[in-house]
Coordinates of C-alpha atoms and ligand atoms in Angstrom, one line a residue:
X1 CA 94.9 9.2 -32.1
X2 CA 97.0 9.6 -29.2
X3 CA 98.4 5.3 -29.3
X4 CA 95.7 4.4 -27.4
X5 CA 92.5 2.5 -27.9
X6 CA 88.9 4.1 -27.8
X7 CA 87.0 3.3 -25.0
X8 CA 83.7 2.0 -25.4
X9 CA 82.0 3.2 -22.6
X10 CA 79.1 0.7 -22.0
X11 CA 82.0 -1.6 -21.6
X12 CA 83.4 -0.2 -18.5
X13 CA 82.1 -0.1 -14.6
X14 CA 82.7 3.4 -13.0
X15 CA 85.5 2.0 -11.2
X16 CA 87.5 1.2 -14.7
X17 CA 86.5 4.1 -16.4
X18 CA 87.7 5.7 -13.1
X19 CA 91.2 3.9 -13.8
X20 CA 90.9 4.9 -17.2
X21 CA 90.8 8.3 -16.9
X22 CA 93.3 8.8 -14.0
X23 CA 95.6 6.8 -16.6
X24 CA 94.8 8.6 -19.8
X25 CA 94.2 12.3 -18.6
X26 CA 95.0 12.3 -14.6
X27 CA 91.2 12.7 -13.7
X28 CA 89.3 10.0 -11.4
X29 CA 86.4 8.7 -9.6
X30 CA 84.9 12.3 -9.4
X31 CA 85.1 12.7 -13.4
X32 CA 83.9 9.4 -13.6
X33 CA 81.3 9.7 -11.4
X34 CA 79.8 13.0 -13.7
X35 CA 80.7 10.6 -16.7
X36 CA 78.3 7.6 -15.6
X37 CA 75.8 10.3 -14.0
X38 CA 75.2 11.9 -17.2
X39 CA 74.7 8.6 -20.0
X40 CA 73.0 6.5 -17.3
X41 CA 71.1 9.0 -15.3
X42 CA 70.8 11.8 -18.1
X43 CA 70.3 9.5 -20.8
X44 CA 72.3 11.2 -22.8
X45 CA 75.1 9.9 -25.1
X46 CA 77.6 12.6 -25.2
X47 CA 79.1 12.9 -22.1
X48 CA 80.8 15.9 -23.2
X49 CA 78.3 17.5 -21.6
X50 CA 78.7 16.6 -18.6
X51 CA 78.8 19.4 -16.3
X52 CA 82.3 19.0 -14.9
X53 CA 83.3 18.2 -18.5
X54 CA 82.0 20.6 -20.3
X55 CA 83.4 22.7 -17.9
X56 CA 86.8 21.3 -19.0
X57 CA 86.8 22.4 -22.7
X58 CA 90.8 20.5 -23.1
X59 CA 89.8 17.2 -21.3
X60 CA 85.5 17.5 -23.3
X61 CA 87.7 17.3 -26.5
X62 CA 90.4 14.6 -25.5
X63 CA 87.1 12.6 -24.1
X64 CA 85.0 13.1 -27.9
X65 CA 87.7 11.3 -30.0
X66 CA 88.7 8.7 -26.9
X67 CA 85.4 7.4 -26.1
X68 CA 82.6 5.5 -28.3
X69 CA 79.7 3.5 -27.3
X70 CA 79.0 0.4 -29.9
X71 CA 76.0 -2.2 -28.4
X72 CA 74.2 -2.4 -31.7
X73 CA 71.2 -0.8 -32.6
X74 CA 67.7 -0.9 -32.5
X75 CA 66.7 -1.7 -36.1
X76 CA 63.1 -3.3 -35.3
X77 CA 60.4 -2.3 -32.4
X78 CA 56.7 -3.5 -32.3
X79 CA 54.6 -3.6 -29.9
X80 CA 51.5 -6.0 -29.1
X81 CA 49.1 -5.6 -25.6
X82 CA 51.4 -3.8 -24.3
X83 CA 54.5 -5.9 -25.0
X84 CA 57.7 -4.2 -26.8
X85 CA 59.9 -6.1 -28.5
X86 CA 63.4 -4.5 -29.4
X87 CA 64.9 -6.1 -32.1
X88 CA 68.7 -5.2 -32.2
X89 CA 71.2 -5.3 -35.1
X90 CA 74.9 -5.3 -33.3
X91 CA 78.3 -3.9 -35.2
X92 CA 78.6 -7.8 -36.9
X93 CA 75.3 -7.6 -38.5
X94 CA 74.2 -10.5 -36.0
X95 CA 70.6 -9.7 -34.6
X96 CA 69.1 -10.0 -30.8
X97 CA 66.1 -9.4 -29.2
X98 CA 64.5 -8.0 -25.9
X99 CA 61.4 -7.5 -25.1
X100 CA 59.6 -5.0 -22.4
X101 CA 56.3 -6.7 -20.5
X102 CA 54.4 -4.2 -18.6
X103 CA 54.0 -5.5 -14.8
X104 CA 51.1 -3.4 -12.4
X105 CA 53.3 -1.0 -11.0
X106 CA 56.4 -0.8 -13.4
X107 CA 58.4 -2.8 -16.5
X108 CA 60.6 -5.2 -16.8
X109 CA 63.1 -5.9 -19.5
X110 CA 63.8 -9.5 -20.7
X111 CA 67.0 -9.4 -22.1
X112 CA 69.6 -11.9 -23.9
X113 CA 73.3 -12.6 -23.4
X114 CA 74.4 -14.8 -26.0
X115 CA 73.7 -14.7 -30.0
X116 CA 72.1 -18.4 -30.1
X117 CA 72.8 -20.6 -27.4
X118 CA 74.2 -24.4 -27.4
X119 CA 71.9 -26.2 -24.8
X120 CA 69.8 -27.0 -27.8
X121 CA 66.7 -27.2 -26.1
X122 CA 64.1 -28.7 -28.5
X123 CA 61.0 -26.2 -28.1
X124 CA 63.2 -23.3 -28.5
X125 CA 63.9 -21.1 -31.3
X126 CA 66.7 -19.8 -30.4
X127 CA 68.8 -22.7 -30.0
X128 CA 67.7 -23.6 -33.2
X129 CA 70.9 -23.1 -34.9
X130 CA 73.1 -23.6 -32.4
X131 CA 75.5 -20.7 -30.8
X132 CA 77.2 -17.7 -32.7
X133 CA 78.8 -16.4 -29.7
X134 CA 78.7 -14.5 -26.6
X135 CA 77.6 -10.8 -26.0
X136 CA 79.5 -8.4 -25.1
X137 CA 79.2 -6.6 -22.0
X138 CA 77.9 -3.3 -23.8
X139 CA 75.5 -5.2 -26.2
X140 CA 73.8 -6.2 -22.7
X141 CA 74.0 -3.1 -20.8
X142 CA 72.9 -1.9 -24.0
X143 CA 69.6 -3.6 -24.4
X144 CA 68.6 -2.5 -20.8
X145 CA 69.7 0.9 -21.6
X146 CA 67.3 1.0 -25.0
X147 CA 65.1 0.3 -22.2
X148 CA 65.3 2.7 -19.9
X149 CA 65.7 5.5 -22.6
X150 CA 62.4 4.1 -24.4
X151 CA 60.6 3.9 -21.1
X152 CA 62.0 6.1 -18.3
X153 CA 62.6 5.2 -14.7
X154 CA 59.5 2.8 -14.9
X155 CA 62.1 0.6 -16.4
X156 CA 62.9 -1.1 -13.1
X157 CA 63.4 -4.9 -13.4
X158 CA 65.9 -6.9 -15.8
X159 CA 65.6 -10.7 -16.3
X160 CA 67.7 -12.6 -18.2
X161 CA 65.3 -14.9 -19.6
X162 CA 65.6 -13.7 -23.6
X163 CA 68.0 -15.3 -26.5
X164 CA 71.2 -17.8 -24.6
X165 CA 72.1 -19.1 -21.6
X166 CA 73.7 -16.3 -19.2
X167 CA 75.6 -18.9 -17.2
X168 CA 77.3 -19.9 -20.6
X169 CA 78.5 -16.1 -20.7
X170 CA 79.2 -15.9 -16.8
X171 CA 81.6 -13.3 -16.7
X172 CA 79.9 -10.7 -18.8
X173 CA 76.3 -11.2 -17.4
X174 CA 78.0 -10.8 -14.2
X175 CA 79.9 -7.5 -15.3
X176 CA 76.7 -6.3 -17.2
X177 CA 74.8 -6.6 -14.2
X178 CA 77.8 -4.9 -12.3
X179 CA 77.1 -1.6 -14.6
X180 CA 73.4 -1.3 -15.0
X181 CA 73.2 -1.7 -10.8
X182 CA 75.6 1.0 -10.2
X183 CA 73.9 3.8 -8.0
X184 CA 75.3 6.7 -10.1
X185 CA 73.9 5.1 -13.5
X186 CA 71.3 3.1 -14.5
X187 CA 70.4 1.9 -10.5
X188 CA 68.7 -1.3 -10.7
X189 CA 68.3 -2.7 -8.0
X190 CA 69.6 -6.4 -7.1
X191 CA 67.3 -7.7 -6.1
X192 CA 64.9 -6.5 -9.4
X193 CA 67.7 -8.5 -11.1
X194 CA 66.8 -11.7 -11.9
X195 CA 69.4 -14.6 -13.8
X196 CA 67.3 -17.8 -15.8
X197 CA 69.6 -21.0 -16.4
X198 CA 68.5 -24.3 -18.0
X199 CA 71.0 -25.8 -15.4
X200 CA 74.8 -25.3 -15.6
X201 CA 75.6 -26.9 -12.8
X202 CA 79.2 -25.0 -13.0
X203 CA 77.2 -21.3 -13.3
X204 CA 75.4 -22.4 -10.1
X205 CA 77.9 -23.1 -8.4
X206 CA 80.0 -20.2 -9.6
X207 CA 76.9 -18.3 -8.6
X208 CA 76.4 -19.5 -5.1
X209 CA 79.8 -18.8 -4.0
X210 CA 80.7 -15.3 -5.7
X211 CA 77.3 -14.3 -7.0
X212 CA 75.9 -10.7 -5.4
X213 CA 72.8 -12.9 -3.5
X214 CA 70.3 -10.2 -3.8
X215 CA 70.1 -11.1 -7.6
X216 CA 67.2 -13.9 -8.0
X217 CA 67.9 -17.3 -9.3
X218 CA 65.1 -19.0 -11.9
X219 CA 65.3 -22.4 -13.9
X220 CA 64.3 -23.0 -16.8
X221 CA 62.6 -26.8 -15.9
X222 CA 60.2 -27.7 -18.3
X223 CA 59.7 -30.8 -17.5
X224 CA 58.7 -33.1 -14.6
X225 CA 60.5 -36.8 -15.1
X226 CA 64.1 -37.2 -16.8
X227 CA 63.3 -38.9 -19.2
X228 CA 61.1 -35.7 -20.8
X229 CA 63.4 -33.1 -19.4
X230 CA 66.5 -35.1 -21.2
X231 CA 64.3 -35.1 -24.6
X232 CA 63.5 -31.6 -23.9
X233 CA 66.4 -30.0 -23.0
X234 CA 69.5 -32.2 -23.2
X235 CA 71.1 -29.9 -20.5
X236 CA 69.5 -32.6 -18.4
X237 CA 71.3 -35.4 -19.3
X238 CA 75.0 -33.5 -17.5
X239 CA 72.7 -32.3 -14.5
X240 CA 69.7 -34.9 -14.1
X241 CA 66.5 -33.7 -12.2
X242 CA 67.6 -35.1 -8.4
X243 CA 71.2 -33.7 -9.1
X244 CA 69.7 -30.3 -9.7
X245 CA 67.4 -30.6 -6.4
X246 CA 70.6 -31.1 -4.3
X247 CA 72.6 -28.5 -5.8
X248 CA 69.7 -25.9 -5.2
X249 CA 68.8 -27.4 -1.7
X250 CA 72.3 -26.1 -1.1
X251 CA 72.1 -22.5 -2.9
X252 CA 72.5 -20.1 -0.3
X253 CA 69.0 -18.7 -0.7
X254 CA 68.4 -15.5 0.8
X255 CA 65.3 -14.9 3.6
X256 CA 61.7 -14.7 2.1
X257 CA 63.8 -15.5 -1.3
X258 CA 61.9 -18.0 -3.6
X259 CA 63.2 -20.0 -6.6
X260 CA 61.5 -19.0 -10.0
X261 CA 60.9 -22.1 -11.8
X262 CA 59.5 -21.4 -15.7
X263 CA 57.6 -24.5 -17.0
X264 CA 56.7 -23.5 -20.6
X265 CA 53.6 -25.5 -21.4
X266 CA 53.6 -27.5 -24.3
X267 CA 49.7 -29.5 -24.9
X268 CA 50.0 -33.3 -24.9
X269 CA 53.9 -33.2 -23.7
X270 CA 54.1 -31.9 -20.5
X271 CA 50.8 -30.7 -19.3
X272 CA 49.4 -34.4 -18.1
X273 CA 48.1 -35.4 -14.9
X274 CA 50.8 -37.3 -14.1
X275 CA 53.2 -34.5 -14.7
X276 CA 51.4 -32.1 -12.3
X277 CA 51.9 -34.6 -9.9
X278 CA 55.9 -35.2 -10.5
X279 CA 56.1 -31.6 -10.4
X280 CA 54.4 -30.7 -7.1
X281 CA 56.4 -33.8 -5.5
X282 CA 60.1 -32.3 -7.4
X283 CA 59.3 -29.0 -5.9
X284 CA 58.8 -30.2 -2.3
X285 CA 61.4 -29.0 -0.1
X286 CA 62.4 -26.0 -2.5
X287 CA 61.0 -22.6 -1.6
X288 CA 59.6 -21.9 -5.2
X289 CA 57.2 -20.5 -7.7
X290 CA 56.7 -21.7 -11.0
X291 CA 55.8 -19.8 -13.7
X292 CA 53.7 -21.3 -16.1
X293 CA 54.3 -20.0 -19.9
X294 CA 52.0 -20.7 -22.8
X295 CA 54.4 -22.3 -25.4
X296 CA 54.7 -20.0 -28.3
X297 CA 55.3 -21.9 -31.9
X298 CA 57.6 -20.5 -33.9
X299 CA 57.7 -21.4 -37.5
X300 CA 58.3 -25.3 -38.0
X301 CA 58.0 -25.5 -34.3
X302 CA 57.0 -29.7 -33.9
X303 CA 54.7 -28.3 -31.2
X304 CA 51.5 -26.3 -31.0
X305 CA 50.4 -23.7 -28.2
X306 CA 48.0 -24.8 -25.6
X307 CA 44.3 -23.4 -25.9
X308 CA 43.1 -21.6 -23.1
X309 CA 41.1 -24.3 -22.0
X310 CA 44.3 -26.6 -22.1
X311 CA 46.3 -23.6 -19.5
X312 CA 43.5 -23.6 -17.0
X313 CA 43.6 -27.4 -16.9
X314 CA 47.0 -27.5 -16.6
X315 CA 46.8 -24.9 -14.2
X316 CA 44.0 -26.1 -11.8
X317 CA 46.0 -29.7 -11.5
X318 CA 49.0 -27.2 -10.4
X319 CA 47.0 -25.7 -7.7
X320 CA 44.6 -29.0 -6.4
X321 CA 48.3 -30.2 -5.8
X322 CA 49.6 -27.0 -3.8
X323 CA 52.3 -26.1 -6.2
X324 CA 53.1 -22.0 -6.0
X325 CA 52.2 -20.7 -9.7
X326 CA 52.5 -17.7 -11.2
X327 CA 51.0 -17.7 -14.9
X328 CA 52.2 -15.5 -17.2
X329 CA 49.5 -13.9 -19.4
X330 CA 49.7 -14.8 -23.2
X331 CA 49.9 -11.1 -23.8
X332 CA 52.8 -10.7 -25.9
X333 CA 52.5 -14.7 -27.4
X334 CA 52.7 -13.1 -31.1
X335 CA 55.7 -11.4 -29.9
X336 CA 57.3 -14.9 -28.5
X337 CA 58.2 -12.8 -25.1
X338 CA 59.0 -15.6 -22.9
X339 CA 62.4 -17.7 -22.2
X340 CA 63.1 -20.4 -24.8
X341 CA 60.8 -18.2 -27.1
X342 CA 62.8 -15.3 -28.6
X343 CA 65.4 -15.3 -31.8
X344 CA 62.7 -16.5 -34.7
X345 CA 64.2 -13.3 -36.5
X346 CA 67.1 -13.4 -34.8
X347 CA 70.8 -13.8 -36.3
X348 CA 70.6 -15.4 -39.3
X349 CA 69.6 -11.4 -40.9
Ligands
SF4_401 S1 65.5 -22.4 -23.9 FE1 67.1 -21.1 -23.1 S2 68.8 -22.5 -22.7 FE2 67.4 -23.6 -24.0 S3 68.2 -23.4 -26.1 FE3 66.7 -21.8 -25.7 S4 67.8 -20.0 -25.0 FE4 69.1 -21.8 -24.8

């Protein structure tokens, strides 16, 4: 070793691995450029290939013992209807998951940023046991990157809907998202970005003022009176329901921009009359769609999953009272692919 540290190149926007190299071996932005062109664009891990590298036997051989990628890896991949999950065993032996749901036209990648997550939301499984800790910025570049590499350029969308709360891991997710947009790499898109919160009220905020705009904003609600959301998802006891109207009346929401509101529906809790009505009045005033999720048991789950009789009840109240829905299919239920519904297998392996 020369003194100084690897490099773990998932880590780093081009711009930093620019500063990197102009620091360590007086290249820059063009070498960088080649660097992020060939592992996001080429798929390919060893960037001593690179043309312009390879080209450079001295600087290929300086950059082989200098950088390393670690994001885990993929230990677990089944697929049901369509549906991938990736299940992903990182360097401490924790465990996360993704999962890939086929769309008409392309895929989108459900990724998670945190191992656990402390909102402790009552239906979910992953907040079963509370939070281990925050991912890294290459364990979530690298789930979308298992992606891409699994799926090729059909790979076009990335929520962060899967295992934690990104808002809880602001700087990372924002970073992560920094690296997998970048035009040279991976190129996602924005606005096929979108971020899930169960309602940090900080994260929105933080969001609002410094996020990129183009990335879309969707809330985990749940529920359509306090007192259920609070039982629910005790998130909603810091941020109540009318607290969380005002602060989104305020986003800066972007023209022809829409808030995604995920309601996972849970038979005989939140599914009543009464609740379709609460929720079409909540959502008045808020450009929106909600998107209506089959609730997915997990083992010991106190809850069961609706029939399909029981969704297109739920769903026809929706409608008859004008709210925007979206439903989800229940392809993919055995594979828990929806928000709130990931981690069963998750760290404790
Ligand atoms: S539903 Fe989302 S916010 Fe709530 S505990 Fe689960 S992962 Fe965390």
């Amino acid at each position: 070793m020369n003194g100084l540290i690897q490099m773990n190149l998932f880590e780093l926007t081009c711009q930093e691995l620019a500063v990197e190299l102009r620091r360590r071996y007086g290249k820059g932005s063009y070498h960088a450029a080649a660097i992020f062109r060939h592992l996001y664009h080429e798929l390919d891990a060893d960037v001593s290939r690179a043309p312009s590298v390879a080209a450079a036997p001295h600087l290929a051989a300086r950059l082989a013992r200098d950088l390393h990628i670690a994001c885990g890896r993929v230990v677990l991949e089944k697929e049901q209807a369509g549906v991938v999950k990736f299940v992903t065993r990182l360097e401490d032996g924790a465990q996360i998951e993704s999962v890939v749901l086929p769309m008409v036209h392309h895929r989108t990648v459900c990724v998670s940023s945190q191992v656990g997550c402390r909102m402790g939301c009552r239906f979910c499984e992953t907040g079963k046991n509370g939070l281990a800790r925050n991912l890294e910025v290459a364990e979530i570049v690298g789930q979308v990157y298992a992606a891409r590499k699994r799926f090729g350029p059909e790979l076009r969308n990335v929520v962060f809907m899967g295992m934690g709360e990104p808002f809880d891991n602001y700087d990372n997710v924002l970073k992560a998202i920094d690296v997998i947009n970048d035009q040279r790499g991976l190129d996602i898109a924005l606005r096929r970005i979108t971020v899930s919160t169960a309602g940090l009220a900080e994260g929105i905020r933080k969001f609002a003022a410094a996020g990129p705009p183009l990335i879309k904003l969707a809330i985990s609600l749940n529920a359509s009176n306090d007192r259920l959301r609070s039982e629910l998802m005790p998130i909603n006891r810091s941020l109540p329901l009318d607290k969380l109207k005002t602060l989104l009346r305020s986003y800066p929401l972007k023209k022809k921009y829409y808030f995604l509101f995920a309601y996972v529906q849970i038979p005989g809790v939140n599914d009543q009359p009464e609740h379709a009505v609460q929720l079409a009045h909540y959502l008045e005033q808020l450009p929106s769609k909600v998107n209506l999720i089959p609730f997915n048991p997990g083992p010991n789950s106190p809850y069961r999953a609706p029939s399909e009789k029981e969704s297109e009840r739920f769903r026809d109240l929706l409608i008859r009272r004008r709210v925007n829905i979206q439903q989800r299919s229940t392809r993919g239920r055995e594979l828990m692919a929806a928000c709130g519904q990931l981690g069963s297998t998750a760290y404790s392996q």
